[in-house]
Tab-separated table of C-alpha atoms in Angstrom:
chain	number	residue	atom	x	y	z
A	178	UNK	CA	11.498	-2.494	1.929
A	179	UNK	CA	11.202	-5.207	4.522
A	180	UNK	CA	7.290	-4.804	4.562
A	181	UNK	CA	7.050	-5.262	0.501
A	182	UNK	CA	9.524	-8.247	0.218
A	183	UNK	CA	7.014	-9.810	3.108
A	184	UNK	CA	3.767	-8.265	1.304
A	185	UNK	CA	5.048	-10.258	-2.254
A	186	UNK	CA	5.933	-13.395	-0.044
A	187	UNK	CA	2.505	-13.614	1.953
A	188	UNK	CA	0.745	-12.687	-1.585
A	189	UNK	CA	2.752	-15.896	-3.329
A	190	UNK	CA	2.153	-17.943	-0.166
A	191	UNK	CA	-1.727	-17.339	-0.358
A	192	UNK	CA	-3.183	-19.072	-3.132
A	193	UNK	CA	-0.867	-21.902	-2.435
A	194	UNK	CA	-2.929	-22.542	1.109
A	195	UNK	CA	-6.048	-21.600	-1.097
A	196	UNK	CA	-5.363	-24.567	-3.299
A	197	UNK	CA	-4.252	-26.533	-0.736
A	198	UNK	CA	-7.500	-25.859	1.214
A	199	UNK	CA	-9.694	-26.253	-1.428
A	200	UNK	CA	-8.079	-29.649	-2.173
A	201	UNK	CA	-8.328	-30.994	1.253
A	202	UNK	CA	-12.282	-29.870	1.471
A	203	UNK	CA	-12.602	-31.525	-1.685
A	204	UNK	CA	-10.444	-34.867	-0.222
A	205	UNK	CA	-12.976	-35.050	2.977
A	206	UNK	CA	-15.757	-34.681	1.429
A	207	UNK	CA	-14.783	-37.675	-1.336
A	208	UNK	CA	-14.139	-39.928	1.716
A	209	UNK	CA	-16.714	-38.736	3.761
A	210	UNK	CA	-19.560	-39.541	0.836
A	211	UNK	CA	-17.461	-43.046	0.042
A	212	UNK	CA	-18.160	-43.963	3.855
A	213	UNK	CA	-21.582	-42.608	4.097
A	214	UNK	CA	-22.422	-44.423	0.708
């Protein structure tokens, strides 16, 4: 029971810090072209 209820957590959590990474990347590499440019 313990392992599911952590499974459907950790599977809700994931795309979040997906997204989150994704948007970040995205974020640097903005700035890092602005400086460079």
């Amino acid at each position: 029971m313990w392992v599911n209820k952590d499974n459907i957590k950790i599977n809700h959590i994931v795309p979040q810090l997906n997204w989150a990474i994704s948007l970040v990347v995205i974020v640097i590499v903005i700035i890092s072209h602005q400086i460079g440019g």
